[in-house]
Coordinates of C-alpha atoms in Angstrom, one line a residue:
Chain M
M7 CA -7.3 -22.8 -23.1
H8 CA -3.4 -24.1 -23.9
K9 CA -2.6 -21.8 -20.6
K10 CA -5.0 -23.0 -18.4
I11 CA -4.1 -27.1 -19.8
V12 CA -0.4 -25.8 -19.0
L13 CA -1.6 -24.8 -15.4
A14 CA -4.0 -27.8 -14.6
A15 CA -0.7 -30.5 -16.2
S16 CA 1.3 -28.8 -14.2
L17 CA -0.1 -28.9 -10.5
G18 CA -0.9 -31.9 -11.4
I19 CA 2.7 -33.0 -11.5
V20 CA 2.9 -30.8 -7.9
F21 CA 0.6 -32.2 -6.3
A22 CA 1.8 -35.9 -7.6
Y23 CA 4.6 -35.5 -6.4
C24 CA 3.5 -34.3 -2.8
A25 CA 1.2 -36.9 -2.9
V26 CA 4.6 -39.0 -3.6
A27 CA 6.3 -37.5 -0.6
L28 CA 3.6 -38.2 2.2
L29 CA 2.9 -41.6 0.8
A30 CA 6.2 -42.9 1.1
P31 CA 6.5 -45.6 3.4
V32 CA 3.8 -46.9 1.9
I33 CA 4.5 -46.8 -2.2
A34 CA 8.2 -47.5 -1.5
P35 CA 8.3 -51.2 -1.2
Y36 CA 11.8 -51.7 0.1
D37 CA 14.0 -49.9 2.7
P38 CA 15.9 -47.8 0.4
H39 CA 19.0 -48.3 2.6
A40 CA 18.7 -52.2 2.4
I41 CA 20.0 -54.8 1.0
T42 CA 17.7 -56.2 -1.5
G43 CA 19.3 -58.9 -3.8
A44 CA 22.0 -58.4 -6.5
P45 CA 23.7 -55.1 -7.0
L46 CA 23.2 -53.9 -10.5
S47 CA 20.5 -55.6 -11.8
P48 CA 18.7 -54.6 -14.5
P49 CA 14.7 -53.3 -13.9
D50 CA 12.7 -57.0 -13.4
R51 CA 9.3 -58.1 -11.3
D52 CA 11.2 -57.6 -7.7
H53 CA 13.2 -54.6 -8.5
L54 CA 10.7 -51.9 -10.3
L55 CA 14.3 -49.2 -11.3
G56 CA 16.9 -52.7 -10.7
T57 CA 19.2 -52.1 -7.6
N58 CA 23.3 -49.8 -7.3
D59 CA 26.2 -51.2 -7.0
L60 CA 25.1 -52.3 -2.9
A61 CA 22.1 -53.5 -4.2
Q62 CA 19.7 -51.1 -3.1
D63 CA 16.3 -51.0 -4.3
I64 CA 16.5 -47.6 -6.7
F65 CA 12.5 -47.7 -6.9
S66 CA 12.0 -46.9 -3.4
G67 CA 15.3 -44.7 -3.7
L68 CA 13.5 -42.6 -6.3
I69 CA 10.3 -42.3 -3.9
W70 CA 12.0 -41.7 -0.6
G71 CA 14.5 -39.6 -2.2
T72 CA 11.0 -37.1 -3.3
R73 CA 10.8 -36.1 0.3
A74 CA 14.3 -34.1 0.6
T75 CA 13.4 -32.5 -2.8
L76 CA 10.3 -31.4 -1.7
L77 CA 11.5 -30.5 1.7
L78 CA 14.5 -28.3 0.6
G79 CA 11.9 -26.3 -1.7
F80 CA 9.4 -25.8 0.4
V81 CA 10.6 -25.2 3.7
G82 CA 13.2 -22.8 1.6
A83 CA 10.8 -21.0 -0.1
A84 CA 8.7 -20.6 2.9
I85 CA 11.9 -19.0 4.5
A86 CA 13.3 -17.0 1.6
V87 CA 9.3 -15.1 0.8
T88 CA 8.5 -14.7 4.7
V89 CA 11.6 -12.9 4.9
G90 CA 11.9 -11.4 1.6
T91 CA 8.1 -10.3 1.9
A92 CA 8.2 -8.4 6.2
A93 CA 11.4 -7.0 5.0
G94 CA 10.6 -5.3 1.5
I95 CA 7.4 -4.5 2.8
V96 CA 9.7 -2.5 5.9
S97 CA 11.7 -1.0 3.9
G98 CA 9.4 0.3 1.4
Y99 CA 6.9 1.4 3.9
Y100 CA 9.2 3.7 5.9
G101 CA 11.4 4.2 3.0
G102 CA 14.4 7.4 4.4
L103 CA 17.2 5.5 6.0
I104 CA 15.7 2.6 6.7
D105 CA 15.0 2.1 3.4
E106 CA 18.7 3.2 3.0
A107 CA 20.0 0.7 5.2
V108 CA 18.1 -2.1 3.8
M109 CA 19.1 -1.9 0.0
R110 CA 23.2 -0.9 0.7
L111 CA 23.0 -3.8 3.1
L112 CA 21.9 -5.9 0.4
D113 CA 24.0 -4.0 -2.6
V114 CA 26.4 -6.0 0.0
A115 CA 24.4 -9.1 -0.5
M116 CA 23.5 -10.0 -3.4
T117 CA 27.6 -10.1 -4.3
I118 CA 27.5 -13.3 -2.3
P119 CA 27.2 -16.0 -4.8
I120 CA 24.7 -18.3 -2.9
F121 CA 26.3 -21.5 -4.2
P122 CA 29.2 -21.3 -3.6
L123 CA 28.4 -20.1 0.1
L124 CA 26.5 -22.8 0.7
L125 CA 29.0 -24.9 -0.9
I126 CA 30.9 -23.3 2.0
L127 CA 29.1 -23.8 4.9
T128 CA 27.6 -27.4 4.0
T129 CA 30.9 -28.6 4.0
F130 CA 32.2 -26.8 6.9
F131 CA 29.3 -27.7 9.7
R132 CA 27.2 -30.6 8.3
P133 CA 24.2 -29.6 9.3
G134 CA 21.1 -31.6 8.6
I135 CA 18.4 -31.0 6.2
Y136 CA 16.8 -28.3 7.8
L137 CA 19.2 -26.6 8.8
I138 CA 20.8 -26.6 4.9
A139 CA 16.8 -25.3 3.5
V140 CA 16.7 -22.6 7.1
L141 CA 20.1 -21.3 5.3
M142 CA 18.9 -21.7 1.6
G143 CA 16.2 -19.9 2.5
L144 CA 17.6 -17.3 4.2
L145 CA 20.7 -16.8 1.6
G146 CA 18.4 -16.7 -1.0
S147 CA 15.6 -13.9 0.5
F148 CA 17.3 -10.6 -1.1
Q149 CA 15.9 -11.1 -4.5
G150 CA 12.6 -11.4 -3.2
V151 CA 13.3 -8.5 -0.5
R152 CA 13.8 -6.3 -3.7
L153 CA 10.5 -7.3 -5.7
I154 CA 8.4 -6.9 -2.5
R155 CA 10.4 -3.4 -2.2
S156 CA 9.3 -2.0 -5.6
Q157 CA 5.6 -3.0 -5.4
V158 CA 5.1 -1.4 -1.7
L159 CA 6.6 2.1 -3.1
S160 CA 3.5 2.1 -4.8
L161 CA 1.4 1.0 -2.0
A162 CA 2.6 3.0 0.3
V163 CA 1.3 6.4 -1.2
A164 CA -2.0 4.9 -2.4
D165 CA -5.0 7.1 -1.4
F166 CA -6.3 4.1 0.7
V167 CA -3.2 3.9 3.0
V168 CA -3.6 7.8 3.7
G169 CA -7.3 7.5 4.2
T170 CA -6.6 4.3 6.6
R171 CA -3.7 6.0 8.3
A172 CA -6.4 9.3 8.7
L173 CA -9.0 6.9 10.4
G174 CA -6.3 6.7 13.5
A175 CA -4.2 3.7 11.9
G176 CA -1.2 3.0 13.3
D177 CA 1.7 1.4 10.5
G178 CA 1.8 -1.5 11.7
Y179 CA -2.0 -2.2 11.5
I180 CA -1.3 -0.6 7.6
M181 CA 1.5 -3.1 6.7
A182 CA -0.5 -6.1 7.9
R183 CA -4.3 -4.5 5.9
H184 CA -3.5 -2.9 3.1
I185 CA 0.0 -3.3 2.3
L186 CA 0.5 -6.7 3.2
P187 CA -2.3 -8.2 0.7
G188 CA -1.4 -6.3 -2.0
V189 CA 1.5 -8.1 -2.3
L190 CA 0.5 -11.4 -1.6
P191 CA 0.2 -12.8 -5.2
L192 CA 4.0 -11.9 -6.3
A193 CA 4.7 -13.3 -3.1
G194 CA 3.1 -16.4 -4.6
V195 CA 5.1 -16.2 -7.2
K196 CA 8.3 -16.3 -5.4
F197 CA 7.0 -18.6 -3.6
V198 CA 7.2 -21.4 -7.3
T199 CA 10.5 -19.9 -8.5
S200 CA 12.0 -19.6 -5.0
A201 CA 10.8 -23.8 -4.2
Q202 CA 11.9 -24.6 -8.2
H203 CA 15.7 -22.5 -7.5
F204 CA 16.1 -24.2 -3.9
M205 CA 14.9 -28.3 -5.1
L206 CA 17.8 -27.8 -8.3
I207 CA 20.3 -26.4 -5.7
G208 CA 19.4 -29.1 -3.3
I209 CA 20.2 -31.3 -5.9
G210 CA 23.4 -30.0 -6.5
L211 CA 24.3 -30.3 -3.0
G212 CA 23.7 -33.5 -3.4
F213 CA 25.3 -34.7 -6.3
L214 CA 28.5 -33.2 -4.4
G215 CA 28.3 -35.5 -1.6
I216 CA 27.6 -32.4 0.3
T217 CA 23.9 -33.0 1.7
D218 CA 22.9 -34.8 5.1
P219 CA 23.9 -38.3 3.9
S220 CA 21.6 -39.6 7.0
V221 CA 18.6 -38.7 3.9
V222 CA 18.0 -40.5 0.5
D223 CA 17.6 -37.9 -1.8
W224 CA 18.1 -37.8 -6.1
G225 CA 21.6 -35.4 -6.1
Q226 CA 23.7 -38.2 -4.1
M227 CA 22.0 -40.8 -6.2
I228 CA 23.4 -39.3 -9.4
N229 CA 26.1 -38.7 -7.8
R230 CA 26.4 -42.6 -7.3
A231 CA 25.5 -43.4 -9.9
S232 CA 28.2 -41.4 -12.5
Q233 CA 30.6 -42.0 -9.6
N234 CA 30.7 -46.1 -10.2
G235 CA 30.6 -46.0 -14.3
A236 CA 26.9 -46.1 -14.6
M237 CA 26.8 -44.7 -17.8
I238 CA 30.4 -45.8 -19.4
L239 CA 28.1 -49.4 -18.1
G240 CA 24.7 -48.3 -20.2
L241 CA 23.5 -49.0 -17.1
W242 CA 20.1 -46.1 -17.6
W243 CA 17.9 -47.7 -14.9
W244 CA 20.5 -46.4 -12.1
L245 CA 21.8 -42.8 -13.8
I246 CA 17.9 -41.7 -15.5
P247 CA 14.8 -42.1 -13.0
P248 CA 16.7 -39.6 -10.3
G249 CA 17.7 -37.2 -13.2
L250 CA 14.2 -37.2 -15.0
A251 CA 12.4 -37.1 -11.4
V252 CA 14.4 -33.6 -10.9
T253 CA 13.5 -32.3 -13.9
L254 CA 10.0 -32.8 -14.4
I255 CA 9.5 -31.2 -11.0
S256 CA 11.6 -28.5 -12.0
L257 CA 9.3 -27.9 -15.2
A258 CA 6.6 -28.4 -13.1
L259 CA 6.9 -25.6 -11.1
A260 CA 9.0 -22.9 -13.6
W261 CA 5.2 -23.4 -15.7
L262 CA 3.0 -22.5 -12.7
G263 CA 5.4 -19.5 -11.8
Y264 CA 4.8 -18.6 -15.1
A265 CA 0.7 -19.5 -15.2
C266 CA 1.3 -17.2 -12.2
E267 CA 2.7 -14.5 -12.9
D268 CA 0.2 -14.4 -16.1
E269 CA -2.1 -14.2 -13.8
I270 CA -1.4 -11.6 -12.1
N271 CA 0.3 -9.2 -14.4
P272 CA -1.7 -9.3 -17.3
R273 CA 1.1 -6.9 -19.4
L274 CA 3.4 -10.1 -20.1
R275 CA 0.4 -12.1 -21.1
V276 CA 1.3 -11.1 -25.0
M277 CA 5.1 -11.6 -24.7
R278 CA 5.5 -14.8 -23.5
V279 CA 2.7 -17.0 -26.0
Chain Z
M14 CA -13.9 34.7 19.8
T15 CA -10.4 33.5 20.0
G16 CA -10.5 31.6 23.1
D17 CA -14.1 28.6 22.3
A18 CA -12.7 28.0 18.9
L19 CA -12.7 24.5 18.3
L20 CA -9.2 24.8 16.0
E21 CA -6.9 27.2 16.3
I22 CA -4.6 27.3 13.3
R23 CA -1.4 30.3 14.3
G24 CA 1.1 31.5 12.1
L25 CA 1.2 27.7 10.3
K26 CA 3.8 27.2 7.6
V27 CA 4.0 24.4 5.1
G28 CA 7.1 23.9 2.5
F29 CA 7.7 20.8 0.4
P30 CA 11.9 21.0 -0.2
T31 CA 12.4 19.9 -4.0
P32 CA 15.3 19.7 -6.0
E33 CA 13.6 23.6 -7.9
G34 CA 13.4 24.9 -4.4
L35 CA 10.9 25.5 -0.9
V36 CA 7.6 25.0 -2.9
R37 CA 6.1 27.3 0.0
A38 CA 2.2 25.3 -0.5
S39 CA 1.0 26.9 3.1
D40 CA 2.5 30.5 4.8
T41 CA 1.4 31.9 7.6
V42 CA -1.6 31.0 7.7
D43 CA -4.4 32.0 10.3
L44 CA -7.4 30.2 10.9
E45 CA -10.3 29.8 13.4
I46 CA -13.1 27.1 13.4
Y47 CA -16.0 27.1 16.4
P48 CA -17.7 24.5 17.2
R49 CA -20.9 23.5 14.9
E50 CA -19.5 26.0 11.6
T51 CA -18.9 25.4 8.7
L52 CA -15.6 27.3 7.2
G53 CA -15.7 27.1 3.8
L54 CA -12.1 27.0 2.5
I55 CA -11.4 28.2 -1.5
G56 CA -9.2 28.9 -4.1
E57 CA -8.3 27.9 -7.2
T58 CA -6.1 24.4 -7.5
G59 CA -2.5 24.5 -6.2
S60 CA -3.8 27.4 -3.6
G61 CA -2.8 25.1 -0.7
K62 CA -6.2 23.9 -0.1
T63 CA -5.7 20.5 0.4
V64 CA -2.3 20.9 1.7
L65 CA -3.8 23.2 4.9
G66 CA -5.8 20.1 5.4
M67 CA -3.8 17.3 5.0
A68 CA -1.3 19.2 7.3
I69 CA -4.1 19.4 10.2
L70 CA -4.1 15.8 10.7
R71 CA -0.4 15.3 10.1
L72 CA -0.8 12.9 6.8
L73 CA 1.9 15.2 4.7
Q74 CA 5.1 14.0 3.5
P75 CA 7.6 13.3 6.5
N76 CA 10.4 15.3 4.4
T77 CA 7.5 18.0 4.4
I78 CA 8.3 21.4 6.5
I79 CA 5.8 22.2 9.0
E80 CA 5.8 25.3 11.4
G81 CA 3.2 27.1 13.8
E82 CA 0.9 25.6 16.0
I83 CA -2.6 24.0 15.0
R84 CA -4.3 24.0 18.8
Y85 CA -7.1 21.4 19.2
R86 CA -8.8 22.5 21.7
G87 CA -6.3 23.5 23.4
R88 CA -3.1 20.9 22.3
D89 CA -1.7 21.4 19.4
L90 CA -1.7 18.8 17.0
L91 CA 2.2 19.6 15.6
S92 CA 3.4 18.8 19.1
L93 CA 1.6 16.0 19.3
P94 CA 3.6 12.6 20.1
E95 CA 2.7 10.3 17.2
A96 CA 0.6 8.0 19.4
E97 CA -1.3 10.3 20.9
M98 CA -1.9 11.8 17.1
Q99 CA -3.6 9.1 16.5
R100 CA -6.4 9.0 18.8
V101 CA -7.2 12.0 17.2
R102 CA -6.9 11.0 14.2
G103 CA -10.7 10.2 13.2
R104 CA -12.1 10.4 16.5
E105 CA -11.6 13.9 17.4
I106 CA -11.3 15.0 13.6
G107 CA -12.0 12.7 10.4
I108 CA -11.1 13.4 7.3
V109 CA -12.9 13.2 3.8
L110 CA -9.7 12.8 0.7
Q111 CA -9.4 14.2 -2.5
N112 CA -9.9 11.5 -5.1
S113 CA -12.9 9.3 -3.5
G114 CA -12.4 7.1 -6.4
T115 CA -9.0 5.6 -4.9
S116 CA -9.6 6.1 -1.4
L117 CA -10.9 2.4 -0.6
N118 CA -8.8 -0.3 -0.3
P119 CA -10.3 -2.6 -4.1
V120 CA -9.6 -5.6 -2.0
Y121 CA -11.7 -4.9 0.9
T122 CA -15.4 -4.8 0.8
V123 CA -17.0 -1.9 1.5
G124 CA -18.5 -1.6 4.8
T125 CA -15.2 -4.0 6.1
Q126 CA -13.3 -0.7 5.3
I127 CA -16.3 1.5 7.3
A128 CA -16.1 -0.9 10.1
E129 CA -11.9 0.1 10.6
A130 CA -12.8 3.3 12.0
V131 CA -15.0 1.7 15.0
I132 CA -12.7 -1.4 15.4
L133 CA -10.0 1.0 15.8
H134 CA -11.1 3.4 18.1
Q135 CA -14.1 1.8 20.0
G136 CA -13.0 -1.7 20.2
L137 CA -15.6 -2.9 18.9
S138 CA -15.9 -6.8 18.0
G139 CA -16.2 -7.4 14.2
P140 CA -20.1 -8.4 14.0
D141 CA -21.2 -5.0 16.1
A142 CA -18.6 -3.1 13.9
R143 CA -20.7 -4.3 11.2
Q144 CA -23.6 -3.3 12.4
R145 CA -22.2 0.5 12.7
A146 CA -20.7 0.4 9.4
V147 CA -24.5 -0.7 7.9
E148 CA -25.9 2.0 9.6
L149 CA -23.5 4.3 8.6
L150 CA -23.9 3.7 5.1
D151 CA -27.8 3.7 6.0
A152 CA -27.6 7.5 7.7
V153 CA -25.4 8.7 4.6
G154 CA -28.4 7.8 2.2
I155 CA -27.2 4.4 0.5
P156 CA -29.6 2.4 -0.5
D157 CA -30.2 -1.2 -0.3
P158 CA -27.6 -0.8 3.0
V159 CA -27.4 -4.1 3.8
R160 CA -26.2 -6.2 0.5
M161 CA -23.8 -3.0 -0.4
A162 CA -22.2 -2.7 3.2
G163 CA -20.8 -6.2 1.4
E164 CA -19.6 -4.8 -2.1
Y165 CA -16.8 -4.2 -3.1
P166 CA -15.6 -0.1 -3.7
H167 CA -15.3 -0.8 -7.6
R168 CA -19.6 -1.3 -7.6
F169 CA -20.3 1.4 -6.2
S170 CA -20.7 4.9 -8.4
G171 CA -18.3 8.2 -7.7
G172 CA -21.6 10.0 -5.8
M173 CA -21.8 6.6 -3.2
R174 CA -18.1 5.8 -2.6
E175 CA -18.1 10.0 -1.6
R176 CA -20.4 9.2 0.2
A177 CA -19.4 5.9 1.9
L178 CA -16.1 7.3 2.8
I179 CA -18.0 10.3 4.4
A180 CA -19.7 7.2 6.3
T181 CA -16.3 6.4 7.3
A182 CA -15.2 9.8 8.3
L183 CA -17.9 9.8 10.0
A184 CA -17.5 6.5 12.0
C185 CA -16.6 7.4 15.2
R186 CA -18.7 10.8 15.6
P187 CA -15.9 13.4 15.4
N188 CA -15.9 17.2 16.7
L189 CA -14.6 18.5 13.5
L190 CA -15.3 16.6 9.5
I191 CA -12.5 18.5 7.0
A192 CA -14.6 17.2 3.7
D193 CA -11.5 18.0 0.5
E194 CA -13.7 18.9 -2.6
P195 CA -16.0 16.4 -1.9
T196 CA -17.9 17.3 -5.1
K197 CA -15.2 16.9 -7.4
G198 CA -15.7 15.1 -10.5
L199 CA -19.3 14.7 -9.7
D200 CA -22.6 15.6 -11.9
A201 CA -24.7 18.8 -11.0
V202 CA -27.8 15.9 -9.2
T203 CA -25.1 14.0 -7.2
K204 CA -23.4 16.5 -6.3
R205 CA -26.9 18.1 -5.1
G206 CA -27.2 14.4 -3.1
I207 CA -24.0 15.3 -1.5
V208 CA -24.3 19.3 -0.6
D209 CA -27.6 18.2 1.0
L210 CA -25.7 15.5 2.4
F211 CA -23.0 18.1 4.7
S212 CA -26.0 20.2 5.5
E213 CA -27.0 17.6 7.8
I214 CA -24.0 17.1 8.8
D215 CA -22.8 20.2 9.7
R216 CA -25.9 20.9 12.0
D217 CA -24.0 18.2 14.5
H218 CA -20.4 18.3 13.3
S219 CA -18.1 22.0 12.5
V220 CA -17.3 21.5 9.0
L221 CA -13.8 22.9 7.1
F222 CA -15.6 22.3 3.8
I223 CA -12.5 22.7 1.0
T224 CA -13.8 23.3 -2.0
H225 CA -13.3 24.7 -5.6
D226 CA -16.3 25.7 -6.1
I227 CA -18.0 29.1 -5.1
E228 CA -21.2 28.1 -5.1
T229 CA -21.5 24.8 -3.0
A230 CA -19.5 26.7 -0.8
G231 CA -21.9 29.6 -0.6
D232 CA -24.6 27.6 -0.1
L233 CA -22.9 25.1 2.8
A234 CA -20.7 27.8 5.0
T235 CA -21.5 30.1 7.8
R236 CA -18.1 31.8 7.4
V237 CA -15.4 31.6 3.8
A238 CA -11.8 31.7 3.8
V239 CA -10.3 32.3 0.0
M240 CA -6.8 30.9 -0.7
Y241 CA -4.5 32.2 -3.3
A242 CA -1.1 31.1 -4.1
G243 CA -0.4 29.7 0.2
E244 CA -2.0 32.5 1.3
I245 CA -5.9 33.7 3.3
V246 CA -6.5 36.6 1.0
E247 CA -10.1 37.2 2.6
I248 CA -11.3 36.0 5.1
G249 CA -15.1 36.5 7.2
G250 CA -18.8 35.8 7.1
A251 CA -20.2 33.8 3.6
E252 CA -22.4 36.4 3.2
E253 CA -20.3 39.2 3.4
V254 CA -17.7 37.4 1.8
L255 CA -19.5 36.2 -1.0
G256 CA -21.9 39.1 -1.3
D257 CA -20.0 42.2 -1.2
P258 CA -16.3 40.9 -1.5
A259 CA -13.6 43.3 -0.5
H260 CA -10.4 41.7 -1.4
P261 CA -9.2 41.5 -5.9
Y262 CA -8.9 37.8 -6.4
T263 CA -12.4 37.6 -5.0
R264 CA -14.2 39.8 -6.7
G265 CA -12.6 37.9 -9.7
L266 CA -13.7 34.3 -9.6
L267 CA -16.9 35.6 -9.3
A268 CA -16.8 37.1 -12.1
S269 CA -15.7 34.1 -13.5
L270 CA -18.3 31.9 -11.9
P271 CA -21.0 31.3 -16.2
E272 CA -23.2 32.8 -14.4
R273 CA -22.6 36.4 -13.7
G274 CA -20.2 37.1 -17.3
M275 CA -17.7 33.5 -16.9
Q276 CA -15.1 36.3 -16.7
P277 CA -11.8 35.1 -16.1
I278 CA -9.0 36.6 -14.4
P279 CA -6.1 37.0 -16.9
G280 CA -3.0 35.5 -15.8
S281 CA -2.5 32.3 -14.1
A282 CA -1.5 31.3 -10.2
P283 CA 2.5 31.8 -10.1
S284 CA 4.7 29.3 -8.7
L285 CA 4.7 28.6 -5.0
I286 CA 8.2 28.6 -5.3
T287 CA 9.2 32.0 -6.8
L288 CA 6.5 34.2 -5.1
P289 CA 6.0 37.5 -7.2
S290 CA 7.3 40.3 -4.1
G291 CA 4.5 42.1 -2.0
C292 CA 1.3 41.2 -3.2
R293 CA 1.2 38.2 -4.4
F294 CA -1.8 38.9 -6.3
S295 CA -0.7 41.3 -7.7
P296 CA 0.5 41.6 -11.2
R297 CA -2.9 39.6 -12.2
C298 CA -4.6 42.4 -10.3
G299 CA -6.2 44.7 -11.9
C300 CA -6.9 47.5 -8.7
A301 CA -2.8 46.9 -8.7
V302 CA -0.2 50.8 -7.5
E303 CA 3.0 50.7 -7.4
N304 CA 3.2 49.7 -3.6
C305 CA 1.7 46.6 -4.1
S306 CA 4.5 44.9 -6.0
R307 CA 6.5 46.0 -3.8
E308 CA 5.4 46.2 0.1
H309 CA 3.3 43.0 1.8
P310 CA -0.1 43.3 2.9
G311 CA -1.4 42.1 6.4
L312 CA -5.5 41.7 6.8
V313 CA -7.7 44.0 7.0
E314 CA -10.5 43.9 8.9
V315 CA -13.0 45.5 6.7
G316 CA -16.1 44.8 8.6
S317 CA -17.7 43.1 11.4
G318 CA -14.8 39.6 11.7
H319 CA -14.6 40.1 7.6
Y320 CA -10.6 40.3 6.3
A321 CA -9.6 41.5 3.4
R322 CA -4.9 41.4 2.7
C323 CA -5.6 44.0 0.3
M324 CA -4.0 47.7 -0.3
L325 CA -6.5 49.2 -0.8
Y326 CA -8.1 49.4 2.5
D327 CA -4.7 50.3 4.4

């Protein structure tokens, strides 16, 4: 029962964030870039969360910032999971030299820390937000390859796979029809956990001030707030809301990931109460 | 009688490289299967029966070492390109694999999986293939086939799964059906049903019936081949081989049947890595003479079309 509440709550939060992202123009009272009154004013009726040093409405920034965070998380995760699943299936199914080559490449690739590499790439090339999402997805797909491959190794020698080959099916058919469904639940969990991971990375990049400057995002909001003394001046409405927004979506995705993992792997249930 | 064989196996050697050495699962096997005959292949577990069946359709792991020839209607299956081999599998030669419990994918309905074969080879569309699946289920004796085609494999009992697999293998009307222990793990009544089903099937198809159940082989087979340690030790008409066995191993197998006194053959089958010298059965053989452990006997004709691999007949 307790688990169902957690699952429902986390799903609810994720859906609410998606709705906010989609309806941002409707919900946000102001253009997040517009100057809307006195700078650094505390929350009141016109400005639900006050204004920043440029007199921009913080509540509107918070609403619009949802888009950037969700986009980085979900587009990045979709790419990472697609690439990881495809490579994992091919590697695990064919085995032999192909598998060996993929695995050794991964060994090398996994020694590269994603975040610093992204830092360098974004600093040099100043890419737009979509390109950042793609880069994240590609660099973040390595772990997924291993995860999926390990599952495929056991599926590839399953009797029903041999049986399907005995019916005259080719490799492509077997991988698409008989291997892929077996790894989809795992890929789904990986999608959720990757999305969370990428959202945090996106916030991190924003905080360091090296994301797409034309896009409003929470990382940049936190950066601006802390750079301009929000902490010292006690301007909580500037610093706390984006931080809370990040924390909540991150927690929701983590819970969702755990709940899905429990569902597909009953052996974990006892361990994580 | 060699020209008209549907399948002709010549000098087939199958080896699995392992860290301990080469496992010789099949050693210089010669075998023919003629149109519309049922060849029973019997032997103990580990004698190489399954490997032989899988080797015919090239379903063994890629690192397996296979030598010899497997001619199907004059074409050597072992040298066929993979794309052509895919057209042979399922359409020309069907196989019912061992372990019916795990040979169906749990995520698809049984009807969907039977339809797969039809879609792969005959290019039928979804609904037509589905209809064919229902007909096939009906043909193999599944009650209420329309409903059962929509059920998942876990709802099928052992005997029904076996029937479903047979339906899958027969979906494209192959000329040859290889059945690998289709009666394994079934109770007597269910087994009877499967045997009856096969006696219907073998009117239209050639069947290679692999089993360790001598009685079933006797019921179905027109000819019987006995395998021991990767070799065929006796082959001939079912009545001759089972009624008047020539090889001491076949005699031992028959004597170990419950209704014939249940006398087991002493010792156990040799490791396929370190095979005994000379006759492979000699260490366990009651009739062994000195020469048996030195010379490896060939197949000797002991009757019309009846061969045994034993020194006694040299």
